[in-house]
Structures are given as C-alpha cells and as structure tokens.
PDB file of C-alpha atoms in Angstrom:
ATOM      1  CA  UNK A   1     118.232 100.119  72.779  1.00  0.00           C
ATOM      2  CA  UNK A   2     118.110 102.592  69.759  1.00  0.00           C
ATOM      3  CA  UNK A   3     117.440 101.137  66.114  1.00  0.00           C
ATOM      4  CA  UNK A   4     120.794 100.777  64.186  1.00  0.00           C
ATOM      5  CA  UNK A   5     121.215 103.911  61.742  1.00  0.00           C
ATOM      6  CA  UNK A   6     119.381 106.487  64.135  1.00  0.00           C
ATOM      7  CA  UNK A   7     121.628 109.478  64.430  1.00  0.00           C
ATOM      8  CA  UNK A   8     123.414 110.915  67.722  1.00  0.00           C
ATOM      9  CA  UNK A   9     121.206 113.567  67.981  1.00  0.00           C
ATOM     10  CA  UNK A  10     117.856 111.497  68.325  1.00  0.00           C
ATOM     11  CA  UNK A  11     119.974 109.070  70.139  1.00  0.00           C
ATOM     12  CA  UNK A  12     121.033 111.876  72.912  1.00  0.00           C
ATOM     13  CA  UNK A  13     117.711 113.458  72.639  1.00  0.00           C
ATOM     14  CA  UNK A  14     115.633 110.361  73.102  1.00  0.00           C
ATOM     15  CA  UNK A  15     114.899 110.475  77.063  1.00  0.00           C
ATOM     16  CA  UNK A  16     114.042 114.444  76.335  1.00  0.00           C
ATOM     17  CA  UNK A  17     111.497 113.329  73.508  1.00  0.00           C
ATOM     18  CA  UNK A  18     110.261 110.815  75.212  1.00  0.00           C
ATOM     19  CA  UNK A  19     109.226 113.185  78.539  1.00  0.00           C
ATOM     20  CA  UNK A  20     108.041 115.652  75.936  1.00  0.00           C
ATOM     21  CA  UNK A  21     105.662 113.011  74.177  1.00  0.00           C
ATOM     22  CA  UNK A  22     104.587 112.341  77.832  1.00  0.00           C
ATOM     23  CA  UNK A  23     103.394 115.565  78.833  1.00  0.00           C
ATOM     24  CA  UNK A  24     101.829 116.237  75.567  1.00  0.00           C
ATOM     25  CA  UNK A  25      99.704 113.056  75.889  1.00  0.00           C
ATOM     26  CA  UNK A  26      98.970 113.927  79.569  1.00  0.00           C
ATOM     27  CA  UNK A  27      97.805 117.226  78.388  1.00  0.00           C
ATOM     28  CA  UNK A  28      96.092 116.152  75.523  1.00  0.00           C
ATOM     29  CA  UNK A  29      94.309 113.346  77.912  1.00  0.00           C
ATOM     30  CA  UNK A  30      93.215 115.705  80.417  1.00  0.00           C
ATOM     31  CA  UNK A  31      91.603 117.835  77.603  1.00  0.00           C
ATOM     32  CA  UNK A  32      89.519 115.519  76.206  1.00  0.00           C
ATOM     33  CA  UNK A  33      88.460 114.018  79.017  1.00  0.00           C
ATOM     34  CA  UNK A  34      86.803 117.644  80.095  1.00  0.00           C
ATOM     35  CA  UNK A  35      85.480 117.442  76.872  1.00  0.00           C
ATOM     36  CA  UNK A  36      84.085 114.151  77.449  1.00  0.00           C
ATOM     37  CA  UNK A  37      82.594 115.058  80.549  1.00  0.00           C
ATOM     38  CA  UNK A  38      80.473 117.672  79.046  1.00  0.00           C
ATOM     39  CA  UNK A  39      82.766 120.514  80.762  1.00  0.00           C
ATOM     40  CA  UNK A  40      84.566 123.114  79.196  1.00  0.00           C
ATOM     41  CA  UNK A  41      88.718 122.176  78.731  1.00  0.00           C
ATOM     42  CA  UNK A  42      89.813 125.683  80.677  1.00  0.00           C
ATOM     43  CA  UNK A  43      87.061 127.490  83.354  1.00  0.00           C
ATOM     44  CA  UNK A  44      85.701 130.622  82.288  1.00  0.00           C
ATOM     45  CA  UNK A  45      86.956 133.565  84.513  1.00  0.00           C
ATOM     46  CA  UNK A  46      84.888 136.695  84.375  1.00  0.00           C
ATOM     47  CA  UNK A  47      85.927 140.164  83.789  1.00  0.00           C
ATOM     48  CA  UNK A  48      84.085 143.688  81.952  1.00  0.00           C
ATOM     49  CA  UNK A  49      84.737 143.933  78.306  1.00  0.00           C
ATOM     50  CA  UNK A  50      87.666 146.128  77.366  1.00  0.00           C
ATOM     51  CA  UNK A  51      86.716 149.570  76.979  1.00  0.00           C
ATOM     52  CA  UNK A  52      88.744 150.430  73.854  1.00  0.00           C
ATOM     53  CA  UNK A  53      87.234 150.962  70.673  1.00  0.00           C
ATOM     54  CA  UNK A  54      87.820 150.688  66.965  1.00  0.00           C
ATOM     55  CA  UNK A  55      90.369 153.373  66.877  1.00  0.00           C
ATOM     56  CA  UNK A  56      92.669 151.705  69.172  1.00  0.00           C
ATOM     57  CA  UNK A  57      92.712 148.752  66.420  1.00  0.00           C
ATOM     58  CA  UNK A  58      94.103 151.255  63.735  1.00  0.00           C
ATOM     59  CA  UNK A  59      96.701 151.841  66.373  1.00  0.00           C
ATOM     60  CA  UNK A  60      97.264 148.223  66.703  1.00  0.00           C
ATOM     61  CA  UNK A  61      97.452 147.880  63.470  1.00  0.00           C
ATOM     62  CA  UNK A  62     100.042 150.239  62.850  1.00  0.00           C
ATOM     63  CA  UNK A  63     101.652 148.827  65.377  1.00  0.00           C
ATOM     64  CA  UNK A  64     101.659 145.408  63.484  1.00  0.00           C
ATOM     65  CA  UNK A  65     102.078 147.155  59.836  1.00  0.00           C
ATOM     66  CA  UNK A  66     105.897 148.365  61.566  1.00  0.00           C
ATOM     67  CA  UNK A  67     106.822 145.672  62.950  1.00  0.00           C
ATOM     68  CA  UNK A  68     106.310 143.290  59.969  1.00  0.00           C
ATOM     69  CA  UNK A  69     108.160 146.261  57.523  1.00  0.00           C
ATOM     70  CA  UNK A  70     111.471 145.674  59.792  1.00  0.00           C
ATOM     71  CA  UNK A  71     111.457 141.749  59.148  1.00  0.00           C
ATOM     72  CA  UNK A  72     110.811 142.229  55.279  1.00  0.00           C
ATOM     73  CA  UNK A  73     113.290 141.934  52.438  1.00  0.00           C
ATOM     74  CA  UNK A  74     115.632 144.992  52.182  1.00  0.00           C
ATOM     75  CA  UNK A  75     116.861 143.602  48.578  1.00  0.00           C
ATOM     76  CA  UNK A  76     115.991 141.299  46.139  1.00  0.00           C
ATOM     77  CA  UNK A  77     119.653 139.671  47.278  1.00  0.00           C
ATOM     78  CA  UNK A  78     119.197 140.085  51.432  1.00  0.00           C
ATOM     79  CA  UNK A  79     115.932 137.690  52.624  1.00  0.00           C
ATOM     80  CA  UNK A  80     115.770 139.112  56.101  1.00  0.00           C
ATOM     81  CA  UNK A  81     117.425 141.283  58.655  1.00  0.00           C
ATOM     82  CA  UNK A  82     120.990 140.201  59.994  1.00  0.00           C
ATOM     83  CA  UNK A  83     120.832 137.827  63.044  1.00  0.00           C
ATOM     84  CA  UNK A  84     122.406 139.439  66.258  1.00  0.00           C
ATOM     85  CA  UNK A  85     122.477 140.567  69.492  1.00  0.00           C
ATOM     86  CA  UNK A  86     122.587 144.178  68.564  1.00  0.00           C
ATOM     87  CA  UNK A  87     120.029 143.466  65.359  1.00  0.00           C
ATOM     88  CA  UNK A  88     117.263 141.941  67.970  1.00  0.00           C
ATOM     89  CA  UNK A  89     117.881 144.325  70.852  1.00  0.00           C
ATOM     90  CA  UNK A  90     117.123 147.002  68.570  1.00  0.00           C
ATOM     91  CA  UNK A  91     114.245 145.397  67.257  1.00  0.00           C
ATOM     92  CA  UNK A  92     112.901 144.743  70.299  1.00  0.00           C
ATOM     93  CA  UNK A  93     113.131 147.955  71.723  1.00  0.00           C
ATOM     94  CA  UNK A  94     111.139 149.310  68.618  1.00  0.00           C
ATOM     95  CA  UNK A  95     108.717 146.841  69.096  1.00  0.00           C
ATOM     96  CA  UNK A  96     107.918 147.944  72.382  1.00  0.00           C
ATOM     97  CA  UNK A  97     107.988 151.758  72.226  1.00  0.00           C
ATOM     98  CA  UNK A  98     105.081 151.102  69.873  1.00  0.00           C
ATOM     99  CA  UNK A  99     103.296 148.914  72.152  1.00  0.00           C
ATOM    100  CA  UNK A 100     104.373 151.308  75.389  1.00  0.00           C
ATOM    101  CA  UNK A 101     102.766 154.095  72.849  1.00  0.00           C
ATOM    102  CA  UNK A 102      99.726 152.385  72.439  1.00  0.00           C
ATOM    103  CA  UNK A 103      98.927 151.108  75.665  1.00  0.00           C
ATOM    104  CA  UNK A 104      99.512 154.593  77.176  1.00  0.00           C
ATOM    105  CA  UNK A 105      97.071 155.969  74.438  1.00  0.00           C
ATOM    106  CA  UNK A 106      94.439 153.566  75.585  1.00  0.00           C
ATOM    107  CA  UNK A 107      95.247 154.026  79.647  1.00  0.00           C
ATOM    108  CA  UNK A 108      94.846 157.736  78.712  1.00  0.00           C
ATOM    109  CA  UNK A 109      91.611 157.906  76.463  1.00  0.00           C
ATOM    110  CA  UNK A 110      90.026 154.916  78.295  1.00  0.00           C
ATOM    111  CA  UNK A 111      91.213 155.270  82.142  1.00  0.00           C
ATOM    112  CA  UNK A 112      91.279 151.535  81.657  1.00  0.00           C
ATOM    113  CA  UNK A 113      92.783 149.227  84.615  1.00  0.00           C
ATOM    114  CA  UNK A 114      96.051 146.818  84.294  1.00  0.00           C
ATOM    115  CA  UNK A 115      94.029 144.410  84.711  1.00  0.00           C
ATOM    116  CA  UNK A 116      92.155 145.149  81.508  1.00  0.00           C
ATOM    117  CA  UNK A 117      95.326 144.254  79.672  1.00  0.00           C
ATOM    118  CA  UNK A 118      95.225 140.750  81.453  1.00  0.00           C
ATOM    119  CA  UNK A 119      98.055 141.538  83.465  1.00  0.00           C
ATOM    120  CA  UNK A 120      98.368 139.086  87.061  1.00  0.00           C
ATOM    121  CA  UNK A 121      97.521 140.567  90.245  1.00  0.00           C
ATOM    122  CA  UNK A 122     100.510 138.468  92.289  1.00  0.00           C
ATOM    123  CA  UNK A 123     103.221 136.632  91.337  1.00  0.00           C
ATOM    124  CA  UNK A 124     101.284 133.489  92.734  1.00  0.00           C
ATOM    125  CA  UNK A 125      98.767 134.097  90.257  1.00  0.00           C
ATOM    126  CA  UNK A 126     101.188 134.654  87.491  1.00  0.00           C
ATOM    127  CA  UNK A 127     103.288 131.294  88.036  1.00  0.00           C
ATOM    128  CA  UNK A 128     100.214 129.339  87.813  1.00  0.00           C
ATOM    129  CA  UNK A 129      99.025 131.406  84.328  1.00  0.00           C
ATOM    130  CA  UNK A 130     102.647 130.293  83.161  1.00  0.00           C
ATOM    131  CA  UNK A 131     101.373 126.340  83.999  1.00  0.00           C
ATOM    132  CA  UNK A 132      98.565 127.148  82.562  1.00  0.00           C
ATOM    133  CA  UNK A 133      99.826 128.559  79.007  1.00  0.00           C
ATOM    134  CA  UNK A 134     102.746 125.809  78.890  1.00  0.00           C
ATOM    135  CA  UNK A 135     100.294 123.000  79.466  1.00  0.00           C
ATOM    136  CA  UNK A 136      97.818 124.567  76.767  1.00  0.00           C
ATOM    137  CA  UNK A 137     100.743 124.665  74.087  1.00  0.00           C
ATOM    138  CA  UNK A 138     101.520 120.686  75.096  1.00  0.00           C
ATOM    139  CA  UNK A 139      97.704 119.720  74.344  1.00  0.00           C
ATOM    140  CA  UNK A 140      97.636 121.888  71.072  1.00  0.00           C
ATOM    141  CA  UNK A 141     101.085 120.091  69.773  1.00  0.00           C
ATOM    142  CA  UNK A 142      98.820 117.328  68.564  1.00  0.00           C
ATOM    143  CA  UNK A 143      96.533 119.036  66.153  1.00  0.00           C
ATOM    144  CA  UNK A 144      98.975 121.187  65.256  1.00  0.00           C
ATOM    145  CA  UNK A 145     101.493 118.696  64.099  1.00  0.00           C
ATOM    146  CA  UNK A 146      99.035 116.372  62.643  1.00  0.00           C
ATOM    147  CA  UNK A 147      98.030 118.786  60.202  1.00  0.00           C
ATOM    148  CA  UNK A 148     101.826 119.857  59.744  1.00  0.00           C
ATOM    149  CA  UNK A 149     102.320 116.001  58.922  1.00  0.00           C
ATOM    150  CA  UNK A 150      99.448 116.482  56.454  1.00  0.00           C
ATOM    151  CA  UNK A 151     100.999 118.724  54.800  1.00  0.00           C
ATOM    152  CA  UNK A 152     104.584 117.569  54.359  1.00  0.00           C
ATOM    153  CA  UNK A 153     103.801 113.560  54.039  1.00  0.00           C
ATOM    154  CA  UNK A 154     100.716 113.705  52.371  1.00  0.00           C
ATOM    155  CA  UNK A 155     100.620 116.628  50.144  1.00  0.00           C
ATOM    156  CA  UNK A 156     104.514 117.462  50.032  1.00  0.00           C
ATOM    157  CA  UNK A 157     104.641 120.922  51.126  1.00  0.00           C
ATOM    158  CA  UNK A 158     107.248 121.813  53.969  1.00  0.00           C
ATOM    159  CA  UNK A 159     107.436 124.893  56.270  1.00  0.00           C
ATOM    160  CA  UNK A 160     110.359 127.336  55.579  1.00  0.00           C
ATOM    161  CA  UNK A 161     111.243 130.450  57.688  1.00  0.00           C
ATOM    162  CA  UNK A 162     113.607 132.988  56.059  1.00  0.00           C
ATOM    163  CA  UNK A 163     115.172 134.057  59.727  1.00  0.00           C
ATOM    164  CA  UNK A 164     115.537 130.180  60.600  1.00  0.00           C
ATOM    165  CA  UNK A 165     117.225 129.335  57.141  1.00  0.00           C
ATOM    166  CA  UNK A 166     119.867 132.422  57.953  1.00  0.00           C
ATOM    167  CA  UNK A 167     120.218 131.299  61.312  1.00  0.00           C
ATOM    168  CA  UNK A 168     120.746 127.672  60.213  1.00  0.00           C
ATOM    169  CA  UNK A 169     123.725 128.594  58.011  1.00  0.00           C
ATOM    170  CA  UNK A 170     125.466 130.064  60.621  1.00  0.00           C
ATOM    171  CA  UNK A 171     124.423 129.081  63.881  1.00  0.00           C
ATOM    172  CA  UNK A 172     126.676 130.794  66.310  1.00  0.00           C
ATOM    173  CA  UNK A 173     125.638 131.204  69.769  1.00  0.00           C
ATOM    174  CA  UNK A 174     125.459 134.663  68.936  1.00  0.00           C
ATOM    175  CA  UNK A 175     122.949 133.807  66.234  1.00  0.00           C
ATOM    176  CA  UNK A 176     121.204 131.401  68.385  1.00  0.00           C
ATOM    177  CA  UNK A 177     120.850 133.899  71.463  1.00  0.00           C
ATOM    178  CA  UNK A 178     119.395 136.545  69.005  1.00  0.00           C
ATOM    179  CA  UNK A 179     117.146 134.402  67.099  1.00  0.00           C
ATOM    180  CA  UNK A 180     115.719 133.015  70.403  1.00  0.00           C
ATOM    181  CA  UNK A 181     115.680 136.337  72.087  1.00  0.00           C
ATOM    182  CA  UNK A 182     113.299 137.633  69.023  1.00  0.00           C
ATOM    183  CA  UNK A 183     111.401 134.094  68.556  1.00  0.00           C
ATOM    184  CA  UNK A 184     111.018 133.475  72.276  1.00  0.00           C
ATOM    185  CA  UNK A 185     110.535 136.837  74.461  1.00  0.00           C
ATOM    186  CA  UNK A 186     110.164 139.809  71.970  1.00  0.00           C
ATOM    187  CA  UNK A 187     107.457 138.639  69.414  1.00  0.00           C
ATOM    188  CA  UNK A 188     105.522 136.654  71.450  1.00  0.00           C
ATOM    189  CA  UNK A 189     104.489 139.293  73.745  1.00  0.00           C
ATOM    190  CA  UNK A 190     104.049 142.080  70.855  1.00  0.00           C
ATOM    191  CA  UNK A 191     101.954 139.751  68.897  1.00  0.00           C
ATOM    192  CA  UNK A 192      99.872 138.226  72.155  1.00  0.00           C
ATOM    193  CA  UNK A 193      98.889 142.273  73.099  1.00  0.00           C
ATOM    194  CA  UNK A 194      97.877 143.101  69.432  1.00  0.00           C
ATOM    195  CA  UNK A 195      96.240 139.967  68.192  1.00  0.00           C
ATOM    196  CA  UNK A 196      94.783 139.039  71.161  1.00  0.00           C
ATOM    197  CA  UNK A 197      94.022 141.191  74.273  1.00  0.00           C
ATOM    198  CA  UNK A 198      93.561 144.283  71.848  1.00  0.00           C
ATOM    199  CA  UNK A 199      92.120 142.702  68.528  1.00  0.00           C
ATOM    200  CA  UNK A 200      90.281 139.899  70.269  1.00  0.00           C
ATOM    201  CA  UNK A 201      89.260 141.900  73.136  1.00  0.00           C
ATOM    202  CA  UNK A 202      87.814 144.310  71.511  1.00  0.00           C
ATOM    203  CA  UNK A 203      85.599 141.867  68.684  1.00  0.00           C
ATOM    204  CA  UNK A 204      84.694 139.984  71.951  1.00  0.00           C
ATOM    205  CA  UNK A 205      82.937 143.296  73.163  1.00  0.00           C
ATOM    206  CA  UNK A 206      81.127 143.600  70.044  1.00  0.00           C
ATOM    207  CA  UNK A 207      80.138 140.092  69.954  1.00  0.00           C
ATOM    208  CA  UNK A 208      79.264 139.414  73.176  1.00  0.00           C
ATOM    209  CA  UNK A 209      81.504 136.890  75.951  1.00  0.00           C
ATOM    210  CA  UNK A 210      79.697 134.053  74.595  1.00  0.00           C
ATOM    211  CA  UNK A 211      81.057 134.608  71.144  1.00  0.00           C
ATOM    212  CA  UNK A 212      83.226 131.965  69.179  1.00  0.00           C
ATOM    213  CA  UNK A 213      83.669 133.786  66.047  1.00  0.00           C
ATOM    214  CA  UNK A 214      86.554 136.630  67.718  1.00  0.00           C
ATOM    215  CA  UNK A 215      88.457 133.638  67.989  1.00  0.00           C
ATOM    216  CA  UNK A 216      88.642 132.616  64.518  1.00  0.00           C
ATOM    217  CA  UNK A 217      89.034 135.979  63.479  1.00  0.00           C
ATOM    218  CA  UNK A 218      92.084 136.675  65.236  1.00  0.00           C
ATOM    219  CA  UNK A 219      93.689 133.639  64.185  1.00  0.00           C
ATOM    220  CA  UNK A 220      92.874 133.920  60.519  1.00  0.00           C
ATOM    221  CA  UNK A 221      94.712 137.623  60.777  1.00  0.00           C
ATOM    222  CA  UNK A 222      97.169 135.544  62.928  1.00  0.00           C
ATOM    223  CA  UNK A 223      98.168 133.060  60.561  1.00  0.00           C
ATOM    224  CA  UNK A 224      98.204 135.992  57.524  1.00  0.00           C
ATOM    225  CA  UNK A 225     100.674 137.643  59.084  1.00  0.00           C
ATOM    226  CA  UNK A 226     102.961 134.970  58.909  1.00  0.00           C
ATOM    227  CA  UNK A 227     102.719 134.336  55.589  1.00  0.00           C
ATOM    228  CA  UNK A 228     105.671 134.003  53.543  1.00  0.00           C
ATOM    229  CA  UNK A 229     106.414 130.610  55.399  1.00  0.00           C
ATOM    230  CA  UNK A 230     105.861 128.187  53.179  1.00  0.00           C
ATOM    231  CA  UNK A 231     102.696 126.577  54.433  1.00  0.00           C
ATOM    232  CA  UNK A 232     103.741 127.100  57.743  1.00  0.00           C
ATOM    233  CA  UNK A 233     100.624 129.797  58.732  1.00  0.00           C
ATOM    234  CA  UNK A 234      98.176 126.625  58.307  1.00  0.00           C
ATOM    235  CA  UNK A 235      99.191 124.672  61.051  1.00  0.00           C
ATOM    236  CA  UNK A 236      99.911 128.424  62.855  1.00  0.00           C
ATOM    237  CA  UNK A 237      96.204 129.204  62.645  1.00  0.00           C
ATOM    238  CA  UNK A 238      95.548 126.047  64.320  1.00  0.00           C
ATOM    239  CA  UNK A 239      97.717 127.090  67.299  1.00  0.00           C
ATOM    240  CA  UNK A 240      96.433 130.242  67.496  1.00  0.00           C
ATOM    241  CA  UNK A 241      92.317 129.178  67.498  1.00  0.00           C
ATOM    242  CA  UNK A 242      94.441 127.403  71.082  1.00  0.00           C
ATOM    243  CA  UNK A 243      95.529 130.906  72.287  1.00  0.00           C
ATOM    244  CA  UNK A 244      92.568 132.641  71.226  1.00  0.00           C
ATOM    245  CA  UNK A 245      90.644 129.879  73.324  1.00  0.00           C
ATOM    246  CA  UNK A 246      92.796 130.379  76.220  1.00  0.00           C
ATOM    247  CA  UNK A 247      92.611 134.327  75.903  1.00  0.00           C
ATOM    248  CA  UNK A 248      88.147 133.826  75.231  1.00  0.00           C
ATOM    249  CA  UNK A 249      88.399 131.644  78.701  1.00  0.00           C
ATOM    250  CA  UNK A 250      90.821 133.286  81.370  1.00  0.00           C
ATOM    251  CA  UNK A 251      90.786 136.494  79.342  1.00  0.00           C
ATOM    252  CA  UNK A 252      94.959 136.990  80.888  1.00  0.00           C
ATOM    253  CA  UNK A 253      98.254 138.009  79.348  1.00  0.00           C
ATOM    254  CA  UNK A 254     100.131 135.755  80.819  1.00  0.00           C
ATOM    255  CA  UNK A 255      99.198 132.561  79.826  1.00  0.00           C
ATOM    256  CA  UNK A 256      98.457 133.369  76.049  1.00  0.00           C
ATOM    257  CA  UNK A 257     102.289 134.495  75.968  1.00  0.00           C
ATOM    258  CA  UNK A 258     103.585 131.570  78.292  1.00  0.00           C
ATOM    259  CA  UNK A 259     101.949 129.085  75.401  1.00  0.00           C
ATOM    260  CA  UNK A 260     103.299 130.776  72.048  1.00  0.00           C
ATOM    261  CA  UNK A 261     106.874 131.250  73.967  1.00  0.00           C
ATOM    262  CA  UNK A 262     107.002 127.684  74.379  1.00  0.00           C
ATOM    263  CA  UNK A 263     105.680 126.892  70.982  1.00  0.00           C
ATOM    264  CA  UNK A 264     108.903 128.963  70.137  1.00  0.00           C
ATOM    265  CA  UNK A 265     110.897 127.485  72.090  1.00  0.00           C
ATOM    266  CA  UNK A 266     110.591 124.183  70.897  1.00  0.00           C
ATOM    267  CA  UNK A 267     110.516 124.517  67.325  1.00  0.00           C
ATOM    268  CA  UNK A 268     113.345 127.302  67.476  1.00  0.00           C
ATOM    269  CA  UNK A 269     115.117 124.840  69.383  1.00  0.00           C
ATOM    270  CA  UNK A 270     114.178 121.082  67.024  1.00  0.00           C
ATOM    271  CA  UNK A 271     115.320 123.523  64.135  1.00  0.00           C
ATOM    272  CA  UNK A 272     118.905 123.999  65.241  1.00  0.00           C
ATOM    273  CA  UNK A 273     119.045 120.346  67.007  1.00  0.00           C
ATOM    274  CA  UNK A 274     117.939 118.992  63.337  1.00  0.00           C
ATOM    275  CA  UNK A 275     119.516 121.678  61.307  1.00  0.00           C
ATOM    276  CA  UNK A 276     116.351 122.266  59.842  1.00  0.00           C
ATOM    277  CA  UNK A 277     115.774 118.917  58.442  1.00  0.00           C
ATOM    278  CA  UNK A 278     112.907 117.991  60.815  1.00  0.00           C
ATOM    279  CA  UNK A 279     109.489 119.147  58.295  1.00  0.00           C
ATOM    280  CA  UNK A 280     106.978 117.730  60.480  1.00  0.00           C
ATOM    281  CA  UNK A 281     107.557 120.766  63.325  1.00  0.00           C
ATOM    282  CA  UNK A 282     106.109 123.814  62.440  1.00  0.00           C
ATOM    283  CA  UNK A 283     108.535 126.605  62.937  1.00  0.00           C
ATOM    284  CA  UNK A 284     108.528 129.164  65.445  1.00  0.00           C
ATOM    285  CA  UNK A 285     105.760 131.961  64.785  1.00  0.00           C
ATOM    286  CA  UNK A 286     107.785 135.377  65.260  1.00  0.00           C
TER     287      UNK A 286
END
C-alpha cells in the first residue's frame, strides 16, 4: 500500500524501482564483498599496450573539439540544437565519420588489430561484456547518487542539461526517440573510443598496466567536457573513475559502452517519467 499523496507515476513505477533498487544493492553487495576479500571487484584480463601515440590524441581531440562545437549555443536566444530524428541522425553520422577517420588513421599508421580497439571476438563474448558493463553501472549508481544527493540536499545545487530542458518542454515521441537515440547509442560510443580506449589507452602505455593515475585523468577530462550542466560533471566524474576502472581491468569496448548507455538510459528515461523534477539523478552524460 502506497503512502497517501504519492503521485501516479511513483505509484505505477514502484514495482520497477523497487527491482532497480534490487539489482543495484546486489551489485553493489557483490562489489564490496570482492573488496572485502582482498580481491580485485573485476579480474584483470591481459592484452599489449596500444600502439598509438601522442599524435593520435590530437586526432582524438579534434575529434572531441567537433563534436562538442555542434551541441553549443548557435545564439544567445537558441540553448542547443533542435531535437529530432533528422537533427540526431545527422549528428550521429558526423560523429562517426570522425571516429571511422580516426580509427582508419591509426589501423593505417599502426597496423594495429581490432582487438586493440577492445572490440569482442564472438558474440558469446560480447553478450557477457554487455552483463558485465550493465552490472558495473548498477554498483556505481550508489556513489554516484550519493554525491548527487550531496549536492542538491545539502548544498542546494541541482543538475540541469540544456538538451533535457528542450526536450522536457516538448516531449514528443519524436523528441524522445531523438534525444535517446543521441543520449543512448550515438554519444556513448564516440565518447567511450576517445576518452577511454584512445585517451586512456594510450596514458596507460606510458604509465605502465599497473597505473591508477590514467584513470583519473580521463575522467577529470571526462567530467570537463560536460560542463555547462549545472553541477552535474561532479557526480559524472565519479561514474566515469567506474568506466575507466572497467576499461584499466578488461581493457574492452563493449562493456565501457554497455555501462554509460545504461547510465543514459535511466536518467534520460527518470527525466521524462518526472518531467525533470527528480534532482537527485544525475542526467544523462551525452
């Protein structure tokens, strides 16, 4: 029986909630019980250092430098690019010609291997990296929305997301489909292949595979880029010292994109359930 006052949507949404909390506890559990035991929360895998050097990062870079110019301000009156289907397919594709461009550069100059990019060798192995990365993103909901709660209850300082505000004031399914089709599949896997297998990667070769600080270092850069949210990049760093664990461990594409997608997911998706009125999640990190 629901409290008196509760509205329809947590009403509805209460067995859904309640399966989520679930899972994140079980995940959450099972982490620090590894931790407990003295072993590490995800196996190591092996595999060679990447073989691309610094000038790949300018690439990257570049890369990252476009992508974030076609999601800034146009005019001091227009916040963010229109919300549609033909707005996000477009960006999309440009997203990915520049990553196509430079991960042909790098096959070319480097005569690296797929499998340097982190990419599964069978779809067996690739369902359980999706486990893997969705499971990871359940155990890092805690810290991450404990220090989201910090921020909004204790200090007073809510996220904001221009895209999410535009989508919120008119959330057609049109709108909805785009926004998830940019927040969910599109800039997760751009900003998984820069940040991580190519920034990461690479600081990992300079500092050796037993190295920590690559980690931080890609999240810091991480959270930066999403600035202009508010507060939002603090609790977004957080996350991402998760995926640049997950990326340090299994070293795999895969997984690292499975967990932000998720992460997505479900804040794209308590956004437009709440209409935005739900401060404690984080949003989405496109």
């Amino acid at each position: 029986m629901m409290p008196v006052g509760v509205s329809p949507f947590w009403q509805s949404a209460f067995p859904t909630l309640t399966l989520l909390m679930a899972l994140v506890v079980a995940s959450a559990w099972y982490g620090a019980v590894r931790i407990a035991s003295g072993k590490p929360v995800i196996e190591s895998r092996g595999r060679r250092r990447v073989p691309w050097g610094a000038e790949s990062l300018v690439l990257a870079a570049i890369m990252l430098l476009g992508s974030l110019a076609s999601l800034l301000p146009r005019s001091e009156t227009y916040e963010s690019p229109k919300i549609d289907l033909t707005s996000a397919a477009g960006l999309g594709l440009t997203w990915f010609l520049m990553a196509g461009f430079v991960i042909l550069w790098i096959r070319v100059t480097y005569s690296t291997k797929w499998s340097d990019f982190g990419l599964p060798r069978s779809a067996a192995e690739a369902g359980r990296d999706v486990v893997l990365g969705v499971g990871a993103c359940l155990a890092m909901l805690v810290p991450v929305y404990v220090v989201q709660l910090l921020l909004v209850m204790v200090i007073g300082l809510p996220s904001s997301h221009p895209t999410i505000e535009q989508l919120l004031t008119n959330p057609t399914l049109e709108t909805i489909v785009a926004a998830a089709l940019m927040a969910v599949v599109i800039a997760p896997l751009f900003e998984e292949l820069a940040f991580r297998v190519l920034l990461q990667g690479w600081l990992e070769r300079i500092g050796g595979r037993r190295a920590w600080w690559p980690v931080f270092v890609s999240a810091a850069l991480f959270a930066l880029a999403h600035s202009g949210q508010g507060w939002a990049p603090v609790p977004l760093a957080v996350l991402a010292v998760g995926i640049g664990y997950v990326y340090r461990q299994t070293h795999r594409l895969v997984p690292i994109v499975a967990m932000h997608m998720a992460f997505n997911a479900l804040g794209l998706a308590m956004a437009i359930a709440t209409g935005g009125q739900a401060d404690v999640v984080p949003p989405p990190a496109p």
